[in-house]
PDB file of C-alpha atoms in Angstrom:
ATOM      1  CA  MET A 247       0.062   0.162   0.002  1.00 42.00           C
ATOM      2  CA  PHE A 248       1.575   3.733  -0.856  1.00 40.00           C
ATOM      3  CA  VAL A 249      -0.018   6.799   0.371  1.00 45.00           C
ATOM      4  CA  GLU A 250      -1.186   8.657  -2.642  1.00 45.00           C
ATOM      5  CA  ARG A 251       0.682  12.021  -3.095  1.00 45.00           C
ATOM      6  CA  ASN A 252      -1.973  15.103  -2.068  1.00 50.00           C
ATOM      7  CA  THR A 253      -2.902  17.506   1.099  1.00 50.00           C
ATOM      8  CA  LEU A 254      -3.857  14.865   3.422  1.00 56.00           C
ATOM      9  CA  ALA A 255      -1.157  13.089   3.318  1.00 65.00           C
ATOM     10  CA  ARG A 256       1.141  15.988   3.278  1.00 70.00           C
ATOM     11  CA  THR A 257      -0.435  17.295   6.756  1.00 78.00           C
ATOM     12  CA  LEU A 258      -1.207  14.181   8.393  1.00 81.00           C
ATOM     13  CA  HIS A 259      -0.228  14.106  12.165  1.00 79.00           C
ATOM     14  CA  THR A 260      -1.519  11.110  13.589  1.00 83.00           C
ATOM     15  CA  LEU A 261      -1.895   7.754  11.164  1.00 85.00           C
ATOM     16  CA  PHE A 262      -3.000   3.935  12.020  1.00 84.00           C
ATOM     17  CA  ILE A 263      -2.837   1.467   9.971  1.00 83.00           C
ATOM     18  CA  LYS A 264      -4.141  -2.251   9.957  1.00 83.00           C
ATOM     19  CA  VAL A 265      -3.035  -4.761   6.967  1.00 79.00           C
ATOM     20  CA  GLU A 266      -4.493  -8.244   6.489  1.00 71.00           C
ATOM     21  CA  ALA A 267      -2.224  -8.956   4.206  1.00 66.00           C
ATOM     22  CA  GLU A 268       1.308  -8.433   2.911  1.00 65.00           C
ATOM     23  CA  LYS A 269       1.827  -5.339   1.411  1.00 66.00           C
ATOM     24  CA  LYS A 270       4.663  -2.974   1.398  1.00 71.00           C
ATOM     25  CA  LEU A 271       4.034   0.354   3.180  1.00 76.00           C
ATOM     26  CA  SER A 272       5.938   3.497   1.522  1.00 79.00           C
ATOM     27  CA  PHE A 273       6.012   6.623   3.903  1.00 82.00           C
ATOM     28  CA  GLN A 274       7.489   8.986   1.708  1.00 79.00           C
ATOM     29  CA  ARG A 275       4.400  11.301   1.436  1.00 80.00           C
ATOM     30  CA  LEU A 276       3.833  11.793   5.362  1.00 81.00           C
ATOM     31  CA  LYS A 277       6.139  14.643   6.102  1.00 78.00           C
ATOM     32  CA  CYS A 278       4.105  15.686   8.645  1.00 82.00           C
ATOM     33  CA  ILE A 279       3.306  12.327  10.377  1.00 82.00           C
ATOM     34  CA  ARG A 280       4.149  12.443  14.444  1.00 76.00           C
ATOM     35  CA  ILE A 281       2.204   9.634  15.731  1.00 78.00           C
ATOM     36  CA  LEU A 282       2.179   6.054  13.561  1.00 83.00           C
ATOM     37  CA  LYS A 283       0.182   2.982  14.650  1.00 83.00           C
ATOM     38  CA  LEU A 284       0.853  -0.308  12.664  1.00 84.00           C
ATOM     39  CA  LYS A 285      -1.125  -3.442  13.189  1.00 84.00           C
ATOM     40  CA  GLY A 286      -0.989  -6.723  11.440  1.00 83.00           C
ATOM     41  CA  ASP A 287       1.099 -10.384  11.857  1.00 79.00           C
ATOM     42  CA  SER A 288       1.494  -9.854   7.827  1.00 79.00           C
ATOM     43  CA  ILE A 289       3.872  -6.633   8.568  1.00 82.00           C
ATOM     44  CA  GLU A 290       7.343  -8.128   9.173  1.00 82.00           C
ATOM     45  CA  LYS A 291       9.762  -4.985   8.293  1.00 82.00           C
ATOM     46  CA  LEU A 292      10.071  -1.621   7.497  1.00 82.00           C
ATOM     47  CA  ASP A 293      10.327   0.299   4.213  1.00 83.00           C
ATOM     48  CA  ASP A 294      13.389   2.568   4.793  1.00 82.00           C
ATOM     49  CA  SER A 295      11.606   5.730   3.966  1.00 83.00           C
ATOM     50  CA  ILE A 296      10.114   5.712   7.484  1.00 81.00           C
ATOM     51  CA  GLY A 297      13.948   7.484   8.282  1.00 76.00           C
ATOM     52  CA  GLY A 298      12.842  10.593   6.783  1.00 77.00           C
ATOM     53  CA  LEU A 299       9.867  11.273   8.612  1.00 78.00           C
ATOM     54  CA  VAL A 300      11.650  14.030  10.615  1.00 70.00           C
ATOM     55  CA  HIS A 301       8.464  14.626  13.160  1.00 73.00           C
ATOM     56  CA  LEU A 302       7.728  11.488  14.212  1.00 73.00           C
ATOM     57  CA  ARG A 303       7.696  10.980  17.927  1.00 65.00           C
ATOM     58  CA  TYR A 304       5.686   7.921  18.611  1.00 71.00           C
ATOM     59  CA  LEU A 305       5.827   4.902  16.786  1.00 75.00           C
ATOM     60  CA  ASN A 306       3.808   1.558  17.745  1.00 76.00           C
ATOM     61  CA  LEU A 307       5.397  -1.574  16.253  1.00 76.00           C
ATOM     62  CA  SER A 308       3.579  -3.841  18.972  1.00 69.00           C
ATOM     63  CA  SER A 309       1.073  -5.725  17.003  1.00 76.00           C
ATOM     64  CA  THR A 310       3.397  -6.525  14.206  1.00 79.00           C
ATOM     65  CA  GLU A 311       5.998  -9.263  13.701  1.00 78.00           C
ATOM     66  CA  ILE A 312       8.716  -6.792  12.841  1.00 75.00           C
ATOM     67  CA  ARG A 313      11.782  -7.782  14.696  1.00 69.00           C
ATOM     68  CA  VAL A 314      14.727  -5.225  12.630  1.00 70.00           C
ATOM     69  CA  LEU A 315      14.631  -1.761  12.555  1.00 69.00           C
ATOM     70  CA  PRO A 316      15.870  -0.423   9.445  1.00 73.00           C
ATOM     71  CA  GLU A 317      19.076   1.671   9.404  1.00 66.00           C
ATOM     72  CA  SER A 318      17.291   4.956   8.665  1.00 65.00           C
ATOM     73  CA  ILE A 319      15.019   5.226  11.784  1.00 63.00           C
ATOM     74  CA  VAL A 320      18.243   3.813  14.074  1.00 54.00           C
ATOM     75  CA  GLU A 321      18.877   7.614  15.015  1.00 50.00           C
ATOM     76  CA  ALA A 322      14.943   8.145  15.654  1.00 48.00           C
ATOM     77  CA  SER A 323      14.171   6.053  18.591  1.00 69.00           C
ATOM     78  CA  LEU A 324      12.783   8.828  20.652  1.00 70.00           C
ATOM     79  CA  PHE A 325      10.120   7.440  23.054  1.00 79.00           C
ATOM     80  CA  SER A 326       8.385  10.046  24.386  1.00 76.00           C
ATOM     81  CA  HIS A 327       4.871  11.074  26.127  1.00 78.00           C
ATOM     82  CA  LEU A 328       5.756   7.870  28.205  1.00 87.00           C
ATOM     83  CA  GLU A 329       2.855   9.134  30.740  1.00 86.00           C
ATOM     84  CA  ASN A 330       0.286   8.098  28.532  1.00 81.00           C
ATOM     85  CA  VAL A 331       1.482   4.503  28.675  1.00 86.00           C
ATOM     86  CA  CYS A 332      -1.053   2.849  30.946  1.00 86.00           C
ATOM     87  CA  SER A 333       0.971   0.087  32.942  1.00 90.00           C
ATOM     88  CA  LYS A 334       4.095  -1.988  32.614  1.00 92.00           C
ATOM     89  CA  GLU A 335       2.438  -4.462  30.508  1.00 92.00           C
ATOM     90  CA  GLU A 336       1.291  -1.951  27.855  1.00 87.00           C
ATOM     91  CA  ALA A 337       5.151  -0.988  28.014  1.00 88.00           C
ATOM     92  CA  SER A 338       6.312  -4.371  27.503  1.00 89.00           C
ATOM     93  CA  LYS A 339       4.534  -5.024  24.480  1.00 82.00           C
ATOM     94  CA  ALA A 340       7.215  -2.536  22.433  1.00 80.00           C
ATOM     95  CA  ASP A 341       9.432  -5.676  23.496  1.00 84.00           C
ATOM     96  CA  LEU A 342      12.499  -3.440  22.975  1.00 86.00           C
ATOM     97  CA  SER A 343      14.958  -5.954  23.925  1.00 88.00           C
ATOM     98  CA  SER A 344      14.262  -8.450  20.870  1.00 84.00           C
ATOM     99  CA  LYS A 345      14.626  -5.194  18.560  1.00 80.00           C
ATOM    100  CA  LYS A 346      18.160  -5.267  16.463  1.00 77.00           C
ATOM    101  CA  ASN A 347      19.648  -1.674  15.377  1.00 75.00           C
ATOM    102  CA  LEU A 348      18.127   0.158  17.779  1.00 82.00           C
ATOM    103  CA  TYR A 349      21.521   1.899  19.565  1.00 84.00           C
ATOM    104  CA  ASN A 350      20.381   5.331  20.873  1.00 84.00           C
ATOM    105  CA  ILE A 351      17.064   5.102  23.219  1.00 90.00           C
ATOM    106  CA  HIS A 352      15.390   8.107  24.537  1.00 89.00           C
ATOM    107  CA  PHE A 353      12.797   7.710  27.177  1.00 92.00           C
ATOM    108  CA  LYS A 354      11.031  11.194  28.152  1.00 89.00           C
ATOM    109  CA  TRP A 355       8.007  12.145  29.972  1.00 90.00           C
ATOM    110  CA  SER A 356       6.393  14.999  30.103  1.00 83.00           C
ATOM    111  CA  GLU A 357       7.909  17.447  32.521  1.00 79.00           C
ATOM    112  CA  ASP A 358       4.188  19.289  32.446  1.00 69.00           C
ATOM    113  CA  GLU A 359       2.078  15.784  33.813  1.00 58.00           C
ATOM    114  CA  GLN A 360       4.228  15.254  36.839  1.00 58.00           C
ATOM    115  CA  GLY A 361       2.237  14.081  39.385  1.00 58.00           C
ATOM    116  CA  ALA A 362       1.203  11.289  42.306  1.00 58.00           C
ATOM    117  CA  ASN A 363      -0.403   9.260  39.439  1.00 69.00           C
ATOM    118  CA  ARG A 364       2.083   8.817  37.527  1.00 82.00           C
ATOM    119  CA  ILE A 365       3.508   5.108  37.187  1.00 91.00           C
ATOM    120  CA  ASP A 366       7.349   5.905  35.614  1.00 93.00           C
ATOM    121  CA  LYS A 367       8.705   3.255  37.043  1.00 93.00           C
ATOM    122  CA  ASP A 368       6.424   0.679  36.164  1.00 94.00           C
ATOM    123  CA  VAL A 369       6.591   1.673  32.605  1.00 93.00           C
ATOM    124  CA  LEU A 370      10.333   1.961  32.540  1.00 95.00           C
ATOM    125  CA  GLU A 371      10.554  -1.370  34.282  1.00 95.00           C
ATOM    126  CA  GLY A 372       8.617  -2.713  30.570  1.00 94.00           C
ATOM    127  CA  LEU A 373      10.807  -1.019  28.188  1.00 93.00           C
ATOM    128  CA  GLN A 374      14.021  -3.140  28.618  1.00 94.00           C
ATOM    129  CA  PRO A 375      16.274  -1.709  25.813  1.00 93.00           C
ATOM    130  CA  PRO A 376      18.326  -4.577  23.304  1.00 91.00           C
ATOM    131  CA  ARG A 377      21.665  -5.365  24.797  1.00 91.00           C
ATOM    132  CA  ASP A 378      23.253  -3.639  21.920  1.00 91.00           C
ATOM    133  CA  VAL A 379      22.140  -0.291  23.221  1.00 92.00           C
ATOM    134  CA  LYS A 380      25.285   2.345  23.101  1.00 91.00           C
ATOM    135  CA  THR A 381      23.039   5.923  23.984  1.00 90.00           C
ATOM    136  CA  LEU A 382      20.486   5.758  26.743  1.00 94.00           C
ATOM    137  CA  THR A 383      18.785   8.791  27.715  1.00 93.00           C
ATOM    138  CA  ILE A 384      15.968   9.189  30.674  1.00 95.00           C
ATOM    139  CA  LYS A 385      14.471  12.352  31.154  1.00 93.00           C
ATOM    140  CA  ASN A 386      11.707  13.637  33.311  1.00 93.00           C
ATOM    141  CA  PHE A 387      11.414  10.747  35.343  1.00 93.00           C
ATOM    142  CA  SER A 388       9.623  10.898  38.541  1.00 88.00           C
ATOM    143  CA  GLY A 389       9.732   7.606  40.003  1.00 81.00           C
ATOM    144  CA  ASP A 390      11.027   7.513  43.943  1.00 77.00           C
ATOM    145  CA  ASN A 391      13.835   5.296  42.262  1.00 86.00           C
ATOM    146  CA  PHE A 392      14.906   3.083  38.953  1.00 91.00           C
ATOM    147  CA  PRO A 393      13.311  -0.266  38.084  1.00 93.00           C
ATOM    148  CA  ASN A 394      15.867  -2.878  38.517  1.00 92.00           C
ATOM    149  CA  TRP A 395      17.421  -3.383  35.155  1.00 95.00           C
ATOM    150  CA  VAL A 396      18.263   0.643  35.343  1.00 95.00           C
ATOM    151  CA  ILE A 397      19.916   0.409  38.500  1.00 91.00           C
ATOM    152  CA  LYS A 398      22.186  -2.657  37.797  1.00 92.00           C
ATOM    153  CA  MET A 399      22.304  -1.815  34.107  1.00 95.00           C
ATOM    154  CA  VAL A 400      21.346  -5.079  33.029  1.00 95.00           C
ATOM    155  CA  ILE A 401      18.146  -6.851  31.199  1.00 94.00           C
ATOM    156  CA  HIS A 402      16.340  -9.995  31.575  1.00 88.00           C
ATOM    157  CA  VAL A 403      16.523 -11.863  28.375  1.00 82.00           C
ATOM    158  CA  GLU A 404      15.690 -15.594  27.670  1.00 81.00           C
ATOM    159  CA  GLY A 405      15.622 -16.482  31.260  1.00 85.00           C
ATOM    160  CA  LYS A 406      19.018 -14.547  32.209  1.00 89.00           C
ATOM    161  CA  TRP A 407      20.276 -11.245  33.013  1.00 90.00           C
ATOM    162  CA  THR A 408      22.328  -9.602  30.270  1.00 93.00           C
ATOM    163  CA  LEU A 409      24.837  -6.920  30.942  1.00 95.00           C
ATOM    164  CA  LEU A 410      24.522  -3.570  28.841  1.00 96.00           C
ATOM    165  CA  ASP A 411      27.925  -3.683  28.134  1.00 94.00           C
ATOM    166  CA  LYS A 412      27.685  -1.765  24.776  1.00 95.00           C
ATOM    167  CA  LEU A 413      26.442   1.293  26.438  1.00 95.00           C
ATOM    168  CA  MET A 414      28.590   4.429  25.639  1.00 94.00           C
ATOM    169  CA  ASP A 415      26.785   7.179  26.607  1.00 93.00           C
ATOM    170  CA  ILE A 416      24.149   7.750  29.437  1.00 95.00           C
ATOM    171  CA  ILE A 417      21.878  10.908  30.098  1.00 93.00           C
ATOM    172  CA  LEU A 418      19.936  11.433  32.994  1.00 94.00           C
ATOM    173  CA  SER A 419      18.066  14.381  33.320  1.00 93.00           C
ATOM    174  CA  ASP A 420      15.382  15.953  35.499  1.00 92.00           C
ATOM    175  CA  TYR A 421      15.014  13.188  37.663  1.00 87.00           C
ATOM    176  CA  ARG A 422      14.057  15.545  40.978  1.00 82.00           C
ATOM    177  CA  SER A 423      13.864  12.774  43.188  1.00 84.00           C
ATOM    178  CA  CYS A 424      16.626  10.635  42.861  1.00 82.00           C
ATOM    179  CA  LEU A 425      19.192   9.990  45.862  1.00 81.00           C
ATOM    180  CA  SER A 426      21.684   7.861  43.772  1.00 80.00           C
ATOM    181  CA  LEU A 427      22.938   6.919  40.444  1.00 85.00           C
ATOM    182  CA  PRO A 428      22.657   3.363  38.974  1.00 89.00           C
ATOM    183  CA  THR A 429      25.475   1.100  38.976  1.00 87.00           C
ATOM    184  CA  LEU A 430      28.143   2.018  36.136  1.00 89.00           C
ATOM    185  CA  GLU A 431      31.629   0.915  37.295  1.00 85.00           C
ATOM    186  CA  HIS A 432      31.141  -2.462  35.246  1.00 88.00           C
ATOM    187  CA  LEU A 433      30.235  -0.549  31.975  1.00 92.00           C
ATOM    188  CA  PRO A 434      33.659  -1.054  29.914  1.00 93.00           C
ATOM    189  CA  HIS A 435      32.549   1.406  27.150  1.00 95.00           C
ATOM    190  CA  LEU A 436      30.884   4.226  28.848  1.00 94.00           C
ATOM    191  CA  ARG A 437      32.745   7.224  27.642  1.00 93.00           C
ATOM    192  CA  HIS A 438      29.950   9.923  28.664  1.00 93.00           C
ATOM    193  CA  LEU A 439      27.685  10.687  31.489  1.00 93.00           C
ATOM    194  CA  TRP A 440      25.625  13.648  31.665  1.00 93.00           C
ATOM    195  CA  LEU A 441      23.595  14.599  34.603  1.00 93.00           C
ATOM    196  CA  GLN A 442      20.902  17.294  34.630  1.00 93.00           C
ATOM    197  CA  ASN A 443      18.600  18.837  37.277  1.00 92.00           C
ATOM    198  CA  MET A 444      19.135  16.485  40.195  1.00 90.00           C
ATOM    199  CA  ASP A 445      17.666  18.001  42.735  1.00 86.00           C
ATOM    200  CA  ARG A 446      17.985  15.597  45.552  1.00 88.00           C
ATOM    201  CA  LEU A 447      21.323  13.990  44.760  1.00 87.00           C
ATOM    202  CA  THR A 448      23.923  15.192  47.382  1.00 87.00           C
ATOM    203  CA  CYS A 449      26.819  12.482  46.309  1.00 82.00           C
ATOM    204  CA  LEU A 450      28.142  11.486  42.934  1.00 80.00           C
ATOM    205  CA  SER A 451      28.785   7.496  43.413  1.00 71.00           C
ATOM    206  CA  THR A 452      26.766   4.656  41.992  1.00 63.00           C
ATOM    207  CA  PHE A 453      24.876   1.633  44.580  1.00 58.00           C
ATOM    208  CA  ASP A 454      24.901  -1.776  43.680  1.00 55.00           C
ATOM    209  CA  GLY A 455      21.552  -2.328  45.193  1.00 54.00           C
ATOM    210  CA  THR A 456      22.610  -4.225  48.251  1.00 58.00           C
ATOM    211  CA  GLY A 457      24.067  -0.537  49.844  1.00 57.00           C
ATOM    212  CA  LEU A 458      27.166  -0.711  48.814  1.00 61.00           C
ATOM    213  CA  THR A 459      28.914   2.326  47.454  1.00 65.00           C
ATOM    214  CA  LYS A 460      30.680   1.736  44.044  1.00 69.00           C
ATOM    215  CA  PRO A 461      32.729   4.271  41.928  1.00 71.00           C
ATOM    216  CA  LEU A 462      31.938   5.703  38.700  1.00 78.00           C
ATOM    217  CA  PRO A 463      33.654   3.454  35.566  1.00 82.00           C
ATOM    218  CA  PRO A 464      37.560   4.185  34.542  1.00 85.00           C
ATOM    219  CA  SER A 465      36.307   4.434  31.127  1.00 90.00           C
ATOM    220  CA  LEU A 466      34.454   7.837  31.912  1.00 89.00           C
ATOM    221  CA  THR A 467      36.485  10.379  29.545  1.00 91.00           C
ATOM    222  CA  SER A 468      33.760  13.113  30.160  1.00 90.00           C
ATOM    223  CA  LEU A 469      31.558  14.069  32.709  1.00 89.00           C
ATOM    224  CA  LEU A 470      29.080  16.621  32.668  1.00 90.00           C
ATOM    225  CA  LEU A 471      27.206  18.333  35.624  1.00 91.00           C
ATOM    226  CA  TYR A 472      24.417  20.974  35.218  1.00 90.00           C
ATOM    227  CA  ARG A 473      21.861  22.161  37.709  1.00 89.00           C
ATOM    228  CA  MET A 474      23.424  19.581  40.740  1.00 90.00           C
ATOM    229  CA  ARG A 475      22.059  21.865  43.014  1.00 88.00           C
ATOM    230  CA  ARG A 476      22.758  19.849  46.169  1.00 89.00           C
ATOM    231  CA  LEU A 477      25.896  18.059  44.946  1.00 88.00           C
ATOM    232  CA  GLU A 478      28.273  17.884  48.029  1.00 86.00           C
ATOM    233  CA  LYS A 479      30.997  15.039  47.233  1.00 80.00           C
ATOM    234  CA  TRP A 480      32.324  12.268  44.443  1.00 76.00           C
ATOM    235  CA  ILE A 481      33.220   9.131  46.269  1.00 69.00           C
ATOM    236  CA  ASP A 482      35.838   7.455  44.030  1.00 61.00           C
ATOM    237  CA  GLY A 483      35.801   3.841  45.254  1.00 51.00           C
ATOM    238  CA  ALA A 484      38.845   3.878  47.280  1.00 48.00           C
ATOM    239  CA  PRO A 485      38.019   2.419  50.937  1.00 48.00           C
ATOM    240  CA  ASN A 486      36.942   5.907  53.123  1.00 50.00           C
ATOM    241  CA  SER A 487      37.858   8.149  49.812  1.00 49.00           C
ATOM    242  CA  SER A 488      35.737  10.919  49.008  1.00 52.00           C
ATOM    243  CA  LYS A 489      35.952  14.288  47.625  1.00 51.00           C
ATOM    244  CA  MET A 490      34.554  17.426  47.974  1.00 48.00           C
ATOM    245  CA  ILE A 491      33.013  19.429  45.095  1.00 50.00           C
TER     246      ILE A 491
END
């Protein structure tokens, strides 16, 4: 199925497509599309033209047989407005951990919708990334603490925990209730760590979930701290060692 070149296609912002039989989907005309949902067991791959949807903010493939994303969409892996996801189960339908060619992932909640009714931790628990992810961004998360996979930087796949050891960049932004960082010392390729607007974080160290303090990884080459209002010290992992900031 090809979307015809007309005014509707060029200005459309939201599109749900249900495909009963095997057809080719081309997205070249959908220049303004922001929300796209595909449904159908016959949909097994995406056309490369989807990479040209520069305004795309929400892509739902949970009701398809797509397992590999085209290279053209690798840079468009932004999952925003996550406050609209109703449960961990709904988030899990995205089955991100099984996707290939998905190297840069950005999880974003709306800054204007923070409140007691948010279930950010449950939603993020259901959005475990693929093991080959290289860049991970989490913005406007409002849970009391991160889910287990974020704390330990591991994902549960095929009955076992697998380390996210390809990670090179981590950005944690606007997590105002954060008291500690995830465990990062065992990420051998982590190069860049960006921390922004984490109002309750007082100590720059990581914890492994058992209460033990862990250092930042030795592979780290750049650390950016922005608007860390209560940050006081940095524990580097040596016994009884800390540095005042």
